[in-house]
Tab-separated table of C-alpha atoms in Angstrom:
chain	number	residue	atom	x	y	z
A	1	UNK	CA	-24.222	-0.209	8.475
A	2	UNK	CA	-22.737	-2.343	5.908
A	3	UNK	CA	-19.228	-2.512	7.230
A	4	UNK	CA	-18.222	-5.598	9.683
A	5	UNK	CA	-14.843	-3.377	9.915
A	6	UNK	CA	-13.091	-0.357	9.505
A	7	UNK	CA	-9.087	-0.660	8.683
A	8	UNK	CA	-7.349	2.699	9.298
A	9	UNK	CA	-3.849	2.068	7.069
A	10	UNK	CA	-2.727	0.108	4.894
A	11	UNK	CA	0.726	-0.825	5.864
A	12	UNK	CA	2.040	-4.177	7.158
A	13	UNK	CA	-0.856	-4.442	10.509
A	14	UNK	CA	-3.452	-3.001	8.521
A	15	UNK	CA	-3.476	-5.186	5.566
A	16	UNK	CA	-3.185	-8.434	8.254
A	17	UNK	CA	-6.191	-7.099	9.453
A	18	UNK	CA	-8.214	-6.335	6.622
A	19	UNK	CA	-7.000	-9.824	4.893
A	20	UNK	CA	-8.020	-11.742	8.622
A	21	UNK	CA	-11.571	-10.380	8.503
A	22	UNK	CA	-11.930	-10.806	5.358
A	23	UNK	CA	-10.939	-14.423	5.568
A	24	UNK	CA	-13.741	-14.959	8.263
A	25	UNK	CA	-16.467	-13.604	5.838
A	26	UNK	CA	-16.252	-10.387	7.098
A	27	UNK	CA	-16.718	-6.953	5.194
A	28	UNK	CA	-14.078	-4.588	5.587
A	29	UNK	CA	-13.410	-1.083	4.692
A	30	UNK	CA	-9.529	0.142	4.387
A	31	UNK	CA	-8.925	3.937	4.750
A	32	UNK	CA	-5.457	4.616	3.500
A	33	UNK	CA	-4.415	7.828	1.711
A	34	UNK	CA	-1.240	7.023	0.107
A	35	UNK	CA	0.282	3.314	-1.032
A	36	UNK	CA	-0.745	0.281	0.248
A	37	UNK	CA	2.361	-0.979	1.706
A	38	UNK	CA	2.991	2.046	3.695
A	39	UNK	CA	6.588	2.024	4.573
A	40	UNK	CA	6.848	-0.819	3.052
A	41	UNK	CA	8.178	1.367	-0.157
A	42	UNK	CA	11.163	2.721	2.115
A	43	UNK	CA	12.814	-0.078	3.136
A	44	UNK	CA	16.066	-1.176	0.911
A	45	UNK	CA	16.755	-4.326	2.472
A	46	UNK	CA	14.925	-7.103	4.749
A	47	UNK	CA	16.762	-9.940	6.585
A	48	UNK	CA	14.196	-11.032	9.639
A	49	UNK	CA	10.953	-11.683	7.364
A	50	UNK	CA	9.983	-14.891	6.679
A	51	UNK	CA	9.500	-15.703	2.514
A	52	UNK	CA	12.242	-15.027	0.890
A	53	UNK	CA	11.792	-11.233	0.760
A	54	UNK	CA	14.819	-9.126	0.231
A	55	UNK	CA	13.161	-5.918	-0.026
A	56	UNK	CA	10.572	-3.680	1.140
A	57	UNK	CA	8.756	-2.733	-2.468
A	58	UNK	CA	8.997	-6.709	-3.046
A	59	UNK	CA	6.480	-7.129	-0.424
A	60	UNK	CA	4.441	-4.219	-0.329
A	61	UNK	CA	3.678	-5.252	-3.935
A	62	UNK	CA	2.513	-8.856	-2.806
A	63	UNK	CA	0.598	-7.116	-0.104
A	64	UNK	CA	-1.236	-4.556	-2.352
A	65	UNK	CA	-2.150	-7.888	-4.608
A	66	UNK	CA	-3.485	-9.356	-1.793
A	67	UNK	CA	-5.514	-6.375	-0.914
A	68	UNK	CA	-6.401	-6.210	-4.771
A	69	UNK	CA	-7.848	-10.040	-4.374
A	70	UNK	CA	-9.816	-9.046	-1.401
A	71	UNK	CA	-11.576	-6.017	-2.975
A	72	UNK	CA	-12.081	-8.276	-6.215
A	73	UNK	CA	-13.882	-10.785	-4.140
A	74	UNK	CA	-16.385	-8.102	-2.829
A	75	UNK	CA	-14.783	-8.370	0.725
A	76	UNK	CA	-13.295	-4.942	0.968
A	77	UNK	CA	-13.645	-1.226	-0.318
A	78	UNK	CA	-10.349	0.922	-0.008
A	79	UNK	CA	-10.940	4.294	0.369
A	80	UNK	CA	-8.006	6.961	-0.874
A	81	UNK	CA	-8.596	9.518	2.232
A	82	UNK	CA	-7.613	10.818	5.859
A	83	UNK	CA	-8.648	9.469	8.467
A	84	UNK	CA	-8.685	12.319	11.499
A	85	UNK	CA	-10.851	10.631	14.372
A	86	UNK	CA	-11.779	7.938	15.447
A	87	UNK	CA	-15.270	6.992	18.242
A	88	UNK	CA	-16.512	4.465	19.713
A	89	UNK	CA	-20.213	4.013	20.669
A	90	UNK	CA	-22.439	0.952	21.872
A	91	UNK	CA	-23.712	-0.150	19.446
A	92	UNK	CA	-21.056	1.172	16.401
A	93	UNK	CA	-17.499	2.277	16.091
A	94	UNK	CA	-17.142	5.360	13.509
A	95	UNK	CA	-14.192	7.054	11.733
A	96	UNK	CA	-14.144	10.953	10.323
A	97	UNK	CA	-12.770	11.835	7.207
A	98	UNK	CA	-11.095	14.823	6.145
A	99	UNK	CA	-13.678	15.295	3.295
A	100	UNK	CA	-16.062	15.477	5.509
A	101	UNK	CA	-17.697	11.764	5.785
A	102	UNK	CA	-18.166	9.696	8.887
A	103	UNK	CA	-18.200	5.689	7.979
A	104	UNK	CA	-19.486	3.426	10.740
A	105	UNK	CA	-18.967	-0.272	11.331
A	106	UNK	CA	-19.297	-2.633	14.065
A	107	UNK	CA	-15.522	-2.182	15.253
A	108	UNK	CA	-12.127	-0.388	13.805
A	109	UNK	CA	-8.717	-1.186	13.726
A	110	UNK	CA	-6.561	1.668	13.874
A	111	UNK	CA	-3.006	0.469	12.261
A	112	UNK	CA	-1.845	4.370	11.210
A	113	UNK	CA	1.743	3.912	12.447
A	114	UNK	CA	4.058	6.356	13.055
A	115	UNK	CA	5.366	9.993	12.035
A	116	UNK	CA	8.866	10.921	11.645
A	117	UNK	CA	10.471	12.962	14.776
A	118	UNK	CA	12.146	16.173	13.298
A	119	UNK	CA	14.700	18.419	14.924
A	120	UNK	CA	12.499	20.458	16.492
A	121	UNK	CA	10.284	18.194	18.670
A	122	UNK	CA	13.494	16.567	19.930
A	123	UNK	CA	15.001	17.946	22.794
A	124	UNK	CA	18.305	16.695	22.472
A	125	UNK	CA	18.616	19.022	19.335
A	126	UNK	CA	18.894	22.590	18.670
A	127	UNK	CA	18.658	24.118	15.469
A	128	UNK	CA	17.195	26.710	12.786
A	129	UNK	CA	13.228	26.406	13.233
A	130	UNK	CA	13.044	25.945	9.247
A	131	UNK	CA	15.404	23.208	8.803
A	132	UNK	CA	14.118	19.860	7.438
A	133	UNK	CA	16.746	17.537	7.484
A	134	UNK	CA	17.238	15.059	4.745
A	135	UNK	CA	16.026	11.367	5.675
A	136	UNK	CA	18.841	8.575	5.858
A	137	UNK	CA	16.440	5.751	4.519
A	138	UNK	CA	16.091	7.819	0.908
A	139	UNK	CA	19.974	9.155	0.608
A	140	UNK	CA	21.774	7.292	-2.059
A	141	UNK	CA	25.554	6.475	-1.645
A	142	UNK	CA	26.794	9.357	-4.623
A	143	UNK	CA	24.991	11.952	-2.969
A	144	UNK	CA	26.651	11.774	0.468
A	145	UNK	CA	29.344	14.630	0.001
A	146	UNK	CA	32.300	15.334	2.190
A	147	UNK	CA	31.998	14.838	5.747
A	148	UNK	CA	28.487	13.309	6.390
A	149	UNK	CA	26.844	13.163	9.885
A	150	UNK	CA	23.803	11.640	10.600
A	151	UNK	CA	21.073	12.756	13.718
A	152	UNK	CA	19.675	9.937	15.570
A	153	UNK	CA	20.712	5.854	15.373
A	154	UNK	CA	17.296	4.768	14.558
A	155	UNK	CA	16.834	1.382	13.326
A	156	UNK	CA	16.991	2.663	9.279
A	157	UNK	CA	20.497	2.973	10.286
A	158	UNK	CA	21.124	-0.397	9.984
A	159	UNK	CA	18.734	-1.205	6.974
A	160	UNK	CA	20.560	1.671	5.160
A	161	UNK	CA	24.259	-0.276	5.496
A	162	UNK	CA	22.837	-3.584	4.496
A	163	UNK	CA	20.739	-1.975	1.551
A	164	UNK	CA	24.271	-0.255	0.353
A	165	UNK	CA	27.048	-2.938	1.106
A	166	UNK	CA	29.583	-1.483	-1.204
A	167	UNK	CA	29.179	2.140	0.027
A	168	UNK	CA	32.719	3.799	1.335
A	169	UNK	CA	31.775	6.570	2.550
A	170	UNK	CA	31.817	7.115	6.477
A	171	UNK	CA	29.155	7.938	8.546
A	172	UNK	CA	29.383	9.778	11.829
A	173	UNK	CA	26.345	9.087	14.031
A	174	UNK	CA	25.477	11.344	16.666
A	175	UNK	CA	22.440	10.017	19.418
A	176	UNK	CA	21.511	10.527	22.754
A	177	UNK	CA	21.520	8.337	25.475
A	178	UNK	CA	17.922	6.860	24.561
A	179	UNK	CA	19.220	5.611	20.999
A	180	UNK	CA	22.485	3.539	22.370
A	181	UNK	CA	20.600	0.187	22.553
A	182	UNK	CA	19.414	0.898	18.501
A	183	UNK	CA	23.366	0.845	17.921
A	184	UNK	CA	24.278	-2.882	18.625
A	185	UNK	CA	23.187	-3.990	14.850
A	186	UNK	CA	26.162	-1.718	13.839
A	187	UNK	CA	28.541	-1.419	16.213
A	188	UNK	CA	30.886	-3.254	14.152
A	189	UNK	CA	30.455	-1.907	11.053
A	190	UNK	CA	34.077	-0.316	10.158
A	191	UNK	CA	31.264	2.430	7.376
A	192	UNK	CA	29.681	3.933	11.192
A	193	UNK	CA	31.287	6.148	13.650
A	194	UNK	CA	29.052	6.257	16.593
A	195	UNK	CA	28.981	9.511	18.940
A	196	UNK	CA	26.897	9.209	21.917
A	197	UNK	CA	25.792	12.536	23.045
A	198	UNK	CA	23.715	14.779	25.356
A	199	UNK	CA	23.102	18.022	23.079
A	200	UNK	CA	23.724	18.715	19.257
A	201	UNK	CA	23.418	22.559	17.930
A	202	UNK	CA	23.131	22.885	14.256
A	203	UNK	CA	24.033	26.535	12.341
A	204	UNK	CA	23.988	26.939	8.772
A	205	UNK	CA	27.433	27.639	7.949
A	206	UNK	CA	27.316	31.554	6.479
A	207	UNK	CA	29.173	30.922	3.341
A	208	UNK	CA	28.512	27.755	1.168
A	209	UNK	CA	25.919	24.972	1.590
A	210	UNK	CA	27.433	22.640	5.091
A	211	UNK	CA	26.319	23.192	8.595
A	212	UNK	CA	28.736	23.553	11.892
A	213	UNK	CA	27.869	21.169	14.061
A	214	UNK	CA	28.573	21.618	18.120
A	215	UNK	CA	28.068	18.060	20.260
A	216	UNK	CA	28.109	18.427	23.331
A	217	UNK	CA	28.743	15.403	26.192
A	218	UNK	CA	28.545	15.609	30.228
A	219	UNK	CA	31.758	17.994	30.290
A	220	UNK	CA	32.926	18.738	27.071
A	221	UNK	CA	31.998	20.123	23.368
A	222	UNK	CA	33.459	20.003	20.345
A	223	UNK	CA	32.585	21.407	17.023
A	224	UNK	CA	32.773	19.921	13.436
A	225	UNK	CA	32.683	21.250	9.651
A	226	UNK	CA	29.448	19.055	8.387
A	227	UNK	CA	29.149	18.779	4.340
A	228	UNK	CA	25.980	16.380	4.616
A	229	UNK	CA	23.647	16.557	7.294
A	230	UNK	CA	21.389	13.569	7.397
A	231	UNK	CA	17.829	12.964	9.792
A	232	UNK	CA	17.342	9.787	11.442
A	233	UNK	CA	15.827	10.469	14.561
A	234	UNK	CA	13.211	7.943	14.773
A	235	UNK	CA	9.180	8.584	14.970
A	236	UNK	CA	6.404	8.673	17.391
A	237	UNK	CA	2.897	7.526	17.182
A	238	UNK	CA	0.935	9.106	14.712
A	239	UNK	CA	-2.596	8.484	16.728
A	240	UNK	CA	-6.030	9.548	15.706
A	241	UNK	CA	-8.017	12.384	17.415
A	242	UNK	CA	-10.150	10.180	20.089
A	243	UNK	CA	-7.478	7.507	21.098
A	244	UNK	CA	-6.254	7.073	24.536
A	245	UNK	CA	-2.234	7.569	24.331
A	246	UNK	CA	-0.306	6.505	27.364
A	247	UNK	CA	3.776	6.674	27.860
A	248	UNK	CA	5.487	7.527	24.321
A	249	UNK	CA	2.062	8.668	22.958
A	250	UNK	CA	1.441	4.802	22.309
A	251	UNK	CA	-2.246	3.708	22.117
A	252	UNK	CA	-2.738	0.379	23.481
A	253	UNK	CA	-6.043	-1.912	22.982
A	254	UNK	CA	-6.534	-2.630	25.845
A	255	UNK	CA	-7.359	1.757	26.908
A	256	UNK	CA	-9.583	1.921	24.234
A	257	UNK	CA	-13.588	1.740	23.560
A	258	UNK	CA	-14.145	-1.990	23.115
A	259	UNK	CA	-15.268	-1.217	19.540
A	260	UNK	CA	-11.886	0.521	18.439
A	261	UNK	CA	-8.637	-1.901	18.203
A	262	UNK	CA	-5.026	-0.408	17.717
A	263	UNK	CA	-2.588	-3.045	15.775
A	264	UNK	CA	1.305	-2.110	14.545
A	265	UNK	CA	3.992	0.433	16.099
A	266	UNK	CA	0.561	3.093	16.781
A	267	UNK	CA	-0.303	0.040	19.359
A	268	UNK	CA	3.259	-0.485	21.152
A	269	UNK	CA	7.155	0.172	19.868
A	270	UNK	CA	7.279	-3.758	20.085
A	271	UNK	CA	4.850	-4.132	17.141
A	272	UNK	CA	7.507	-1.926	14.795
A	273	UNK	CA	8.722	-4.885	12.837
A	274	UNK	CA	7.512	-6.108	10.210
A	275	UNK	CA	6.377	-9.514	11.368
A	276	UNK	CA	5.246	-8.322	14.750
A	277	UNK	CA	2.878	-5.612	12.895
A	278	UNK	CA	1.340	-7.696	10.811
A	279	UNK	CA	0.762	-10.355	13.663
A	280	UNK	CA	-1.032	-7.925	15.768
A	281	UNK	CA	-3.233	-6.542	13.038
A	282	UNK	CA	-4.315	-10.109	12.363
A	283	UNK	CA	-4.856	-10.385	16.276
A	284	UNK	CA	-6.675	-7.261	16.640
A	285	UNK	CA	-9.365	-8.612	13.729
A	286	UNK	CA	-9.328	-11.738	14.946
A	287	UNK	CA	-10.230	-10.679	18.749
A	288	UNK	CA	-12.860	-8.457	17.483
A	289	UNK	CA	-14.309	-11.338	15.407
A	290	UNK	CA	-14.122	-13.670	18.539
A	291	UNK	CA	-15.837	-10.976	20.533
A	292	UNK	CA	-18.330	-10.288	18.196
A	293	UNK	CA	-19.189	-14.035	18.366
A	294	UNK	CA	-19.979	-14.324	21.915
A	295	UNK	CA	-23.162	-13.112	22.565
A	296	UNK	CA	-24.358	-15.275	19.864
A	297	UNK	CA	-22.855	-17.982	20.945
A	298	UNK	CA	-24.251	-17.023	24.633
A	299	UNK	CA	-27.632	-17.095	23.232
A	300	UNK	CA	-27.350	-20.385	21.970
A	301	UNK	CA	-26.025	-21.447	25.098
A	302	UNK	CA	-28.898	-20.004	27.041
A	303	UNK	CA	-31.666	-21.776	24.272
A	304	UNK	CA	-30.013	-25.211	24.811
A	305	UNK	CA	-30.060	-24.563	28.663
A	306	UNK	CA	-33.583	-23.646	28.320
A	307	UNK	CA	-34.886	-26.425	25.760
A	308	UNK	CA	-33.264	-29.170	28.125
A	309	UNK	CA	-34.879	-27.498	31.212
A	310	UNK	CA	-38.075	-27.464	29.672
A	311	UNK	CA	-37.449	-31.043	28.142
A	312	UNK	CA	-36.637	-32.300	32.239
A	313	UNK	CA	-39.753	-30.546	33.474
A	314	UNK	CA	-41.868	-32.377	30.645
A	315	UNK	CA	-40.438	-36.129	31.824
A	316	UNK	CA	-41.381	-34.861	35.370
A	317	UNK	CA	-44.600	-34.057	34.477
A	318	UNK	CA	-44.886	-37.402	32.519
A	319	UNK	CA	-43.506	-39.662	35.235
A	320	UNK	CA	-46.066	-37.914	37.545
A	321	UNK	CA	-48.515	-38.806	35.094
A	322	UNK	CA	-47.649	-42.025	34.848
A	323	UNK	CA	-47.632	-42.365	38.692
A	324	UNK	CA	-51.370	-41.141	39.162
A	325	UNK	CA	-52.151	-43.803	36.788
């Protein structure tokens, strides 16, 4: 077992942790199929991360180089795969592969984040089992036709408007109950009009290319002519095969095998931030590190209590000694 590590992801907590370890003389292994950055690459425009940055390819580009460094030093591998499970045993934490391999190391950070929701896992939402709604985050001002309406006020709502300052056009934003505290960043934007609902049904319409939209409230329903019909409905946990989930299918350290971490928005919604993800994949190498350190440090303990034991019996022997003399 070569590995001090195992980094599932390579977004914001995952590269914290892999660049943590590595900075304690560790060996670490990061698993990530796609960019390193993650999500990094979707956001348009930052405002609460320390550095200067003013965009989310800015930094995932300064995190990949830091990766790069890291790899170039001989402190990390990055393999381009899947990651689909995840164990942990007593003496070694392991992680499966989708082509087949299972890499072990003393302990693994799982930093995978989070899938998007679609319309049909939310229940809030009814509409044709083959529709795949357009993401908000990727839609460019020009394309937005007509009358757009947007599903869900998750936070990209917000990075959206200050990515596209000059963009006219009007969005109506239609949530349930459990999105209203995601709305205060925009409430006042003049761009956003927010509709707080209990139930949206979506048709195709059965000539042309819009949808009619029905939104429905405690006792009453109206129904709208959509041209542009935009997803924003948030995400859930995208957790490994062999992690404990709890409320929100969140996987928190603390429920798992003491050889497999969690770090990022996989660990808690809290840890969704930037800054926040990347602090708690540094603290989820760093604890393993510390932890990994204490029986050693134990055992030294132990030999110094022993040496001085032995070292107090040998003056009592002496002093006897010296007494018969």
């Amino acid at each position: 077992m070569t590995n001090d590590l195992i980094v599932v992801g390579a977004g914001p907590a995952g590269c914290a942790a892999a660049l943590m370890a590595a900075s304690l003389g560790q060996h670490v292994t990061v698993i990530e199929p796609g960019r390193v950055g993650g999500k990094l690459h979707e956001i348009g425009a930052l405002e609460n991360v320390p550095g200067a940055w003013e965009t989310g390819p800015a930094l995932a580009q300064s995190v990949a180089a830091d990766l790069a460094r890291i790899q170039k030093a001989g402190r990390c591998d990055l393999i381009q795969e899947r990651a689909v499970s995840v164990a942990g045993h007593d003496d070694r934490a392991e992680v499966a592969l989708t082509d087949g391999q299972v890499l072990a190391a003393s302990a693994v950070v799982v930093a995978t984040g989070v899938a998007p929701l679609t319309t049909g896992t939310c229940d809030w939402i009814t509409a044709p089992a083959d529709l795949e709604l357009p993401p908000l985050w990727r839609a460019r001002p020009e394309e937005l036709q007509g009358r757009t309406y947007v599903l869900g006020a998750d936070r990209p709502l917000g990075t959206w408007l200050r990515s596209h300052p000059d963009a006219s056009r009007r969005l109506h934003v239609v949530y349930p109950p459990a999105d209203h505290y995601k709305t205060d960043e925009v409430r006042h934007d003049d761009r956003v009009r927010l509709n707080r609902v209990d139930h949206v049904t979506v048709t195709r319409e059965r000539y042309g290319q819009g949808y009619e939209v029905v939104v429905e409230g405690p006792e009453w329903s109206r129904t709208y002519a959509v041209d542009t019909l935009l997803g924003n409905l948030g995400s859930r946990p995208a957790a490994l095969e062999g992690l404990v989930q709890k409320a929100g299918g969140y996987c928190p350290s603390e429920e798992q095998h003491p050889r497999v971490l969690t770090a990022g928005d996989v660990r808690s919604a809290r840890f969704q931030r930037i800054v926040t993800a990347q602090g708690s994949g540094a603290e989820a190498a760093l604890s393993r590190y510390y932890t990994a350190q204490a029986p050693a440090s134990a055992n030294a303990s132990m030999a110094v209590r022993k040496e001085a034991l032995r070292m107090s019996r040998d003056l009592v022997a002496m002093i006897d000694v010296e007494g018969m003399r």
